[in-house]
Tab-separated table of C-alpha atoms in Angstrom:
chain	number	residue	atom	x	y	z
A	1	UNK	CA	42.108	118.869	103.621
A	2	UNK	CA	40.456	120.043	100.414
A	3	UNK	CA	43.715	119.448	98.538
A	4	UNK	CA	43.812	115.823	99.671
A	5	UNK	CA	40.414	115.093	98.204
A	6	UNK	CA	41.284	116.885	94.976
A	7	UNK	CA	44.361	114.714	94.584
A	8	UNK	CA	42.241	111.618	95.059
A	9	UNK	CA	40.768	112.312	91.629
A	10	UNK	CA	43.784	110.405	90.343
A	11	UNK	CA	41.751	107.247	90.874
A	12	UNK	CA	38.300	108.117	89.534
A	13	UNK	CA	37.442	106.597	86.172
A	14	UNK	CA	34.695	105.994	83.608
A	15	UNK	CA	32.207	103.238	84.556
A	16	UNK	CA	32.221	99.728	83.137
A	17	UNK	CA	28.984	97.911	82.334
A	18	UNK	CA	28.516	94.171	82.753
A	19	UNK	CA	26.819	91.353	84.594
A	20	UNK	CA	27.838	90.731	88.189
A	21	UNK	CA	29.608	87.456	88.837
A	22	UNK	CA	32.020	86.375	91.538
A	23	UNK	CA	34.524	83.694	92.417
A	24	UNK	CA	32.434	83.231	95.555
A	25	UNK	CA	28.910	83.671	94.141
A	26	UNK	CA	27.062	83.197	97.405
A	27	UNK	CA	26.095	86.469	99.038
A	28	UNK	CA	27.671	87.597	102.250
A	29	UNK	CA	25.905	86.442	105.394
A	30	UNK	CA	26.238	89.766	107.205
A	31	UNK	CA	26.546	93.309	105.988
A	32	UNK	CA	28.747	95.860	107.705
A	33	UNK	CA	26.561	98.341	109.608
A	34	UNK	CA	28.070	101.695	108.598
A	35	UNK	CA	27.907	103.571	105.298
A	36	UNK	CA	30.669	105.793	103.906
A	37	UNK	CA	29.156	108.208	101.375
A	38	UNK	CA	30.631	110.822	99.057
A	39	UNK	CA	29.500	112.806	96.047
A	40	UNK	CA	30.791	113.357	92.540
A	41	UNK	CA	29.028	115.471	89.920
A	42	UNK	CA	26.091	115.911	92.292
A	43	UNK	CA	25.566	112.154	92.655
A	44	UNK	CA	26.033	110.157	95.834
A	45	UNK	CA	28.060	106.934	96.035
A	46	UNK	CA	28.669	104.722	99.025
A	47	UNK	CA	30.226	101.580	100.450
A	48	UNK	CA	29.879	99.841	103.784
A	49	UNK	CA	32.280	99.395	106.673
A	50	UNK	CA	32.490	98.555	110.371
A	51	UNK	CA	34.336	100.738	112.870
A	52	UNK	CA	34.970	100.947	116.603
A	53	UNK	CA	34.700	104.774	116.584
A	54	UNK	CA	32.731	107.236	114.431
A	55	UNK	CA	34.835	108.557	111.557
A	56	UNK	CA	33.160	111.951	111.371
A	57	UNK	CA	33.131	112.898	115.066
A	58	UNK	CA	36.053	114.601	116.770
A	59	UNK	CA	38.093	112.263	118.939
A	60	UNK	CA	41.295	113.655	120.422
A	61	UNK	CA	42.344	110.268	121.835
A	62	UNK	CA	42.874	108.563	118.486
A	63	UNK	CA	46.578	108.116	117.702
A	64	UNK	CA	46.487	105.307	115.122
A	65	UNK	CA	44.198	104.250	112.298
A	66	UNK	CA	44.126	100.537	111.363
A	67	UNK	CA	42.273	99.271	108.279
A	68	UNK	CA	41.809	95.481	107.940
A	69	UNK	CA	40.878	94.324	104.404
A	70	UNK	CA	38.734	91.186	104.124
A	71	UNK	CA	39.166	88.128	101.919
A	72	UNK	CA	37.300	86.803	98.877
A	73	UNK	CA	34.142	86.023	100.867
A	74	UNK	CA	33.749	89.768	101.391
A	75	UNK	CA	33.000	89.100	105.073
A	76	UNK	CA	34.022	92.490	106.344
A	77	UNK	CA	32.124	92.131	109.601
A	78	UNK	CA	33.999	88.929	110.466
A	79	UNK	CA	37.273	90.701	109.788
A	80	UNK	CA	36.154	93.619	111.926
A	81	UNK	CA	35.370	91.308	114.855
A	82	UNK	CA	38.668	89.453	114.514
A	83	UNK	CA	40.624	92.663	114.334
A	84	UNK	CA	38.679	94.217	117.194
A	85	UNK	CA	39.884	91.354	119.408
A	86	UNK	CA	43.467	92.245	118.513
A	87	UNK	CA	42.891	95.927	119.320
A	88	UNK	CA	41.348	95.097	122.697
A	89	UNK	CA	44.050	92.533	123.535
A	90	UNK	CA	46.669	95.212	122.887
A	91	UNK	CA	44.734	97.581	125.178
A	92	UNK	CA	44.591	100.098	122.331
A	93	UNK	CA	40.860	100.487	121.751
A	94	UNK	CA	40.589	104.053	123.040
A	95	UNK	CA	43.452	105.326	120.904
A	96	UNK	CA	42.884	103.240	117.746
A	97	UNK	CA	40.422	103.933	114.962
A	98	UNK	CA	39.850	100.406	113.644
A	99	UNK	CA	37.957	99.964	110.367
A	100	UNK	CA	37.038	97.033	108.146
A	101	UNK	CA	35.537	98.036	104.783
A	102	UNK	CA	33.298	95.797	102.669
A	103	UNK	CA	33.616	95.498	98.892
A	104	UNK	CA	30.320	94.084	97.670
A	105	UNK	CA	29.073	92.142	94.672
A	106	UNK	CA	25.758	93.055	93.106
A	107	UNK	CA	24.219	89.940	94.670
A	108	UNK	CA	25.316	91.133	98.104
A	109	UNK	CA	23.548	94.437	97.553
A	110	UNK	CA	20.376	92.803	96.304
A	111	UNK	CA	20.197	90.205	99.078
A	112	UNK	CA	20.735	92.796	101.795
A	113	UNK	CA	18.512	95.387	100.112
A	114	UNK	CA	21.169	98.103	100.017
A	115	UNK	CA	20.176	101.250	98.153
A	116	UNK	CA	21.255	102.179	94.648
A	117	UNK	CA	24.134	104.415	95.799
A	118	UNK	CA	26.203	101.374	96.813
A	119	UNK	CA	29.202	100.481	94.653
A	120	UNK	CA	29.926	96.908	93.569
A	121	UNK	CA	32.508	94.817	91.713
A	122	UNK	CA	32.636	91.691	89.554
A	123	UNK	CA	34.872	88.651	90.071
A	124	UNK	CA	36.183	90.066	93.356
A	125	UNK	CA	38.331	92.430	91.297
A	126	UNK	CA	38.226	94.973	94.118
A	127	UNK	CA	41.264	93.054	95.431
A	128	UNK	CA	43.472	94.392	92.614
A	129	UNK	CA	42.181	97.956	92.566
A	130	UNK	CA	39.817	97.566	89.620
A	131	UNK	CA	36.893	99.927	89.179
A	132	UNK	CA	33.405	99.355	90.476
A	133	UNK	CA	30.924	98.411	87.764
A	134	UNK	CA	27.382	99.079	86.623
A	135	UNK	CA	24.526	96.821	85.525
A	136	UNK	CA	21.154	97.165	83.862
A	137	UNK	CA	19.503	96.927	87.275
A	138	UNK	CA	21.964	99.132	89.140
A	139	UNK	CA	23.163	101.823	86.769
A	140	UNK	CA	26.072	103.925	88.042
A	141	UNK	CA	27.130	107.172	86.421
A	142	UNK	CA	30.710	106.841	87.665
A	143	UNK	CA	33.109	104.065	88.612
A	144	UNK	CA	35.740	104.060	91.353
A	145	UNK	CA	38.834	101.988	91.981
A	146	UNK	CA	38.633	100.068	95.237
A	147	UNK	CA	42.075	101.515	95.986
A	148	UNK	CA	40.662	105.026	95.692
A	149	UNK	CA	38.025	104.230	98.317
A	150	UNK	CA	40.698	103.325	100.862
A	151	UNK	CA	42.488	106.523	99.854
A	152	UNK	CA	39.276	108.353	100.736
A	153	UNK	CA	38.944	106.640	104.124
A	154	UNK	CA	42.509	107.617	104.955
A	155	UNK	CA	41.939	111.178	103.777
A	156	UNK	CA	38.876	111.449	106.021
A	157	UNK	CA	40.892	110.309	109.036
A	158	UNK	CA	43.677	112.766	108.207
A	159	UNK	CA	41.265	115.644	108.714
A	160	UNK	CA	42.590	117.307	111.875
A	161	UNK	CA	39.059	118.421	112.648
A	162	UNK	CA	38.224	114.830	113.553
A	163	UNK	CA	41.464	113.218	114.748
A	164	UNK	CA	43.965	115.903	115.762
A	165	UNK	CA	46.224	113.406	117.589
A	166	UNK	CA	46.431	110.841	114.766
A	167	UNK	CA	50.037	109.976	113.919
A	168	UNK	CA	50.133	106.466	112.395
A	169	UNK	CA	48.143	104.682	109.659
A	170	UNK	CA	48.336	100.909	109.227
A	171	UNK	CA	46.797	98.943	106.346
A	172	UNK	CA	46.433	95.190	106.912
A	173	UNK	CA	45.046	92.548	104.567
A	174	UNK	CA	44.592	88.785	104.719
A	175	UNK	CA	44.079	86.379	101.792
A	176	UNK	CA	42.392	88.388	99.003
A	177	UNK	CA	42.844	91.346	101.339
A	178	UNK	CA	46.543	90.492	101.384
A	179	UNK	CA	46.502	90.686	97.597
A	180	UNK	CA	44.842	94.089	97.902
A	181	UNK	CA	47.440	95.493	100.297
A	182	UNK	CA	50.398	93.980	98.416
A	183	UNK	CA	49.434	95.974	95.310
A	184	UNK	CA	47.965	99.048	96.970
A	185	UNK	CA	51.174	99.768	98.886
A	186	UNK	CA	53.098	100.465	95.687
A	187	UNK	CA	50.395	102.652	94.148
A	188	UNK	CA	48.570	104.753	96.713
A	189	UNK	CA	49.600	108.421	96.835
A	190	UNK	CA	48.499	108.798	100.446
A	191	UNK	CA	51.922	108.421	102.147
A	192	UNK	CA	53.062	111.350	99.980
A	193	UNK	CA	49.895	113.421	100.329
A	194	UNK	CA	49.679	112.823	104.082
A	195	UNK	CA	53.432	112.881	104.643
A	196	UNK	CA	53.152	113.987	108.266
A	197	UNK	CA	51.758	110.575	109.178
A	198	UNK	CA	53.689	107.325	109.555
A	199	UNK	CA	52.392	104.569	107.235
A	200	UNK	CA	52.979	100.833	107.404
A	201	UNK	CA	51.471	97.987	105.391
A	202	UNK	CA	50.980	94.365	106.472
A	203	UNK	CA	50.433	91.581	103.924
A	204	UNK	CA	49.127	88.230	105.214
A	205	UNK	CA	48.705	85.008	103.212
A	206	UNK	CA	47.847	86.315	99.726
A	207	UNK	CA	47.376	83.844	96.900
A	208	UNK	CA	49.721	85.692	94.546
A	209	UNK	CA	52.088	88.654	94.395
A	210	UNK	CA	52.864	91.452	91.949
A	211	UNK	CA	56.403	90.828	90.709
A	212	UNK	CA	58.351	93.924	89.725
A	213	UNK	CA	59.931	92.434	86.603
A	214	UNK	CA	59.740	89.244	84.518
A	215	UNK	CA	61.850	87.069	86.838
A	216	UNK	CA	60.208	84.237	88.757
A	217	UNK	CA	61.463	81.673	91.315
A	218	UNK	CA	63.085	78.551	89.908
A	219	UNK	CA	64.617	75.758	91.989
A	220	UNK	CA	67.871	74.415	90.635
A	221	UNK	CA	70.448	71.928	91.882
A	222	UNK	CA	72.369	74.816	93.403
A	223	UNK	CA	69.308	76.319	95.101
A	224	UNK	CA	66.678	78.958	94.469
A	225	UNK	CA	67.222	81.425	91.656
A	226	UNK	CA	65.111	84.019	89.865
A	227	UNK	CA	65.051	84.032	86.068
A	228	UNK	CA	62.577	84.604	83.283
A	229	UNK	CA	60.607	81.327	83.183
A	230	UNK	CA	59.570	79.189	80.265
A	231	UNK	CA	56.400	80.996	79.218
A	232	UNK	CA	55.144	78.379	76.765
A	233	UNK	CA	51.363	78.295	77.140
A	234	UNK	CA	51.450	81.121	79.693
A	235	UNK	CA	52.280	84.265	77.769
A	236	UNK	CA	50.331	86.465	80.203
A	237	UNK	CA	52.468	85.449	83.208
A	238	UNK	CA	53.703	89.017	83.702
A	239	UNK	CA	50.357	90.783	83.251
A	240	UNK	CA	48.905	92.713	86.156
A	241	UNK	CA	48.008	91.747	88.880
A	242	UNK	CA	50.828	89.142	88.959
A	243	UNK	CA	53.259	91.356	87.077
A	244	UNK	CA	53.719	94.881	85.816
A	245	UNK	CA	52.410	94.613	82.264
A	246	UNK	CA	48.924	95.688	81.152
A	247	UNK	CA	48.255	97.629	84.333
A	248	UNK	CA	44.716	98.620	85.300
A	249	UNK	CA	43.696	102.327	85.229
A	250	UNK	CA	44.622	103.152	88.844
A	251	UNK	CA	48.065	101.575	88.437
A	252	UNK	CA	48.592	103.086	84.984
A	253	UNK	CA	48.120	106.572	86.405
A	254	UNK	CA	50.988	105.907	88.806
A	255	UNK	CA	53.333	104.241	86.319
A	256	UNK	CA	55.648	101.230	86.458
A	257	UNK	CA	58.799	102.937	87.727
A	258	UNK	CA	56.997	104.884	90.443
A	259	UNK	CA	55.209	101.737	91.606
A	260	UNK	CA	58.519	99.878	91.845
A	261	UNK	CA	60.228	102.623	93.839
A	262	UNK	CA	57.298	103.130	96.181
A	263	UNK	CA	56.950	99.394	96.746
A	264	UNK	CA	60.624	98.966	97.566
A	265	UNK	CA	60.838	101.997	99.849
A	266	UNK	CA	57.654	101.810	101.903
A	267	UNK	CA	57.279	99.975	105.215
A	268	UNK	CA	55.931	96.494	104.378
A	269	UNK	CA	55.725	93.393	106.569
A	270	UNK	CA	54.853	89.959	105.192
A	271	UNK	CA	53.265	87.689	107.795
A	272	UNK	CA	52.647	84.111	106.664
A	273	UNK	CA	50.906	81.128	108.220
A	274	UNK	CA	53.268	78.193	108.755
A	275	UNK	CA	50.564	75.715	107.757
A	276	UNK	CA	49.148	77.657	104.808
A	277	UNK	CA	50.397	74.924	102.483
A	278	UNK	CA	47.197	73.463	101.010
A	279	UNK	CA	47.730	73.136	97.260
A	280	UNK	CA	44.082	72.072	96.824
A	281	UNK	CA	42.562	75.118	98.526
A	282	UNK	CA	39.615	76.238	96.385
A	283	UNK	CA	40.633	79.895	96.725
A	284	UNK	CA	44.315	79.355	95.855
A	285	UNK	CA	45.365	80.890	92.535
A	286	UNK	CA	45.983	77.758	90.430
A	287	UNK	CA	46.439	79.579	87.127
A	288	UNK	CA	49.685	79.069	85.216
A	289	UNK	CA	50.615	82.639	86.210
A	290	UNK	CA	49.994	81.873	89.867
A	291	UNK	CA	51.747	78.512	89.805
A	292	UNK	CA	54.912	80.186	88.550
A	293	UNK	CA	55.158	81.859	91.957
A	294	UNK	CA	55.233	78.654	94.002
A	295	UNK	CA	53.139	75.671	95.051
A	296	UNK	CA	51.180	77.158	97.956
A	297	UNK	CA	50.796	80.425	99.846
A	298	UNK	CA	53.597	79.962	102.364
A	299	UNK	CA	56.096	79.076	99.654
A	300	UNK	CA	54.928	81.896	97.389
A	301	UNK	CA	55.369	84.413	100.181
A	302	UNK	CA	58.824	83.168	101.110
A	303	UNK	CA	59.914	83.130	97.471
A	304	UNK	CA	58.618	86.645	96.900
A	305	UNK	CA	60.461	87.962	99.933
A	306	UNK	CA	63.699	86.396	98.668
A	307	UNK	CA	63.035	87.901	95.259
A	308	UNK	CA	62.735	91.385	96.769
A	309	UNK	CA	66.233	91.038	98.189
A	310	UNK	CA	67.557	91.106	94.615
A	311	UNK	CA	66.857	94.836	94.827
A	312	UNK	CA	68.608	95.336	98.162
A	313	UNK	CA	71.932	96.992	98.822
A	314	UNK	CA	73.177	94.946	101.805
A	315	UNK	CA	70.223	95.930	104.013
A	316	UNK	CA	67.166	93.654	103.866
A	317	UNK	CA	64.118	95.058	102.092
A	318	UNK	CA	60.958	94.800	104.229
A	319	UNK	CA	60.258	92.241	106.953
A	320	UNK	CA	58.918	88.674	106.989
A	321	UNK	CA	57.594	86.507	109.807
A	322	UNK	CA	56.009	83.055	109.868
A	323	UNK	CA	53.241	82.400	112.400
A	324	UNK	CA	53.648	78.903	113.939
A	325	UNK	CA	50.808	76.355	113.640
A	326	UNK	CA	48.456	78.670	111.701
A	327	UNK	CA	47.047	77.933	108.266
A	328	UNK	CA	44.748	80.194	106.205
A	329	UNK	CA	42.956	81.922	109.064
A	330	UNK	CA	42.259	85.660	109.164
A	331	UNK	CA	41.361	85.514	112.855
A	332	UNK	CA	44.462	83.723	114.117
A	333	UNK	CA	46.737	85.697	111.811
A	334	UNK	CA	45.640	89.166	112.948
A	335	UNK	CA	45.691	87.990	116.568
A	336	UNK	CA	49.187	86.512	116.321
A	337	UNK	CA	52.182	87.925	118.180
A	338	UNK	CA	53.739	88.856	114.847
A	339	UNK	CA	50.702	90.880	113.786
A	340	UNK	CA	50.372	92.563	117.159
A	341	UNK	CA	54.001	93.653	117.028
A	342	UNK	CA	53.763	94.945	113.459
A	343	UNK	CA	50.499	96.771	114.099
A	344	UNK	CA	51.006	98.126	117.608
A	345	UNK	CA	54.693	97.603	118.365
A	346	UNK	CA	53.949	95.527	121.457
């Protein structure tokens, strides 16, 4: 296991200093109860999570690890409780290590009086794998990509000392968490490092997607097509996280071509809410870059799936399902039949 943690250094970077600000400036109502800590250069860093089983105690019953990534409100404990219902309904609690991490803002840490080891992000940029930051009040010697922290959680679970029967690892995300998973899947080295385990990734209702080239969906008289759009007034349309230009440090270490190949070849399911069609949703990406992907989340997801088929050779790339009568709801989505099948196969 030592080699796994050494390879995770791919995603450790120099800290960034700045003032904390968020798209959702109000602090979280509840903090996750558990703390995941690690050290670098003799300094301790940590982030919070909720889990149905201890992650550092041997458990021979655990066969699957499921990580559920929260949305922009950073309400990891809500996501844990919603996901826990799905685990129990599937009768898989004893054999599933279920975890919901929490990516905090500085305000969250201050309001909940978390100690100075806790990492934090600005503008909810944890959702695209950006590095944690530092401030005058909370100075951090190092910064860490949010993607690297999930790498570390997975690496911990892959330690046979703790979970000798573990065989499958599933990463699920809804809303901003769906954005997280939809980028992370093409970048994380863990399916290669931990190649003895089966990995699958589930993307639910993200606000935008990372396109693999400069084509975008355009409706014509003959139907839907994908071409380079008119970029007048929107020259950054293909910048990361909505495209593959100007990648952040974690992504840059992986490289454009590797990201494309990993994204196309890994096991990804897109699960969308049938009624997630609100174009006025305050958390919908209404930037020119986002609007080039479609009018609302359902349409953007369906368009993106069709776009991926441009890379296929007869066989469909990835899977897509639409959950009837559900809008933008992380509880109903993870407890849907589609999610249960894609997570547990039942």
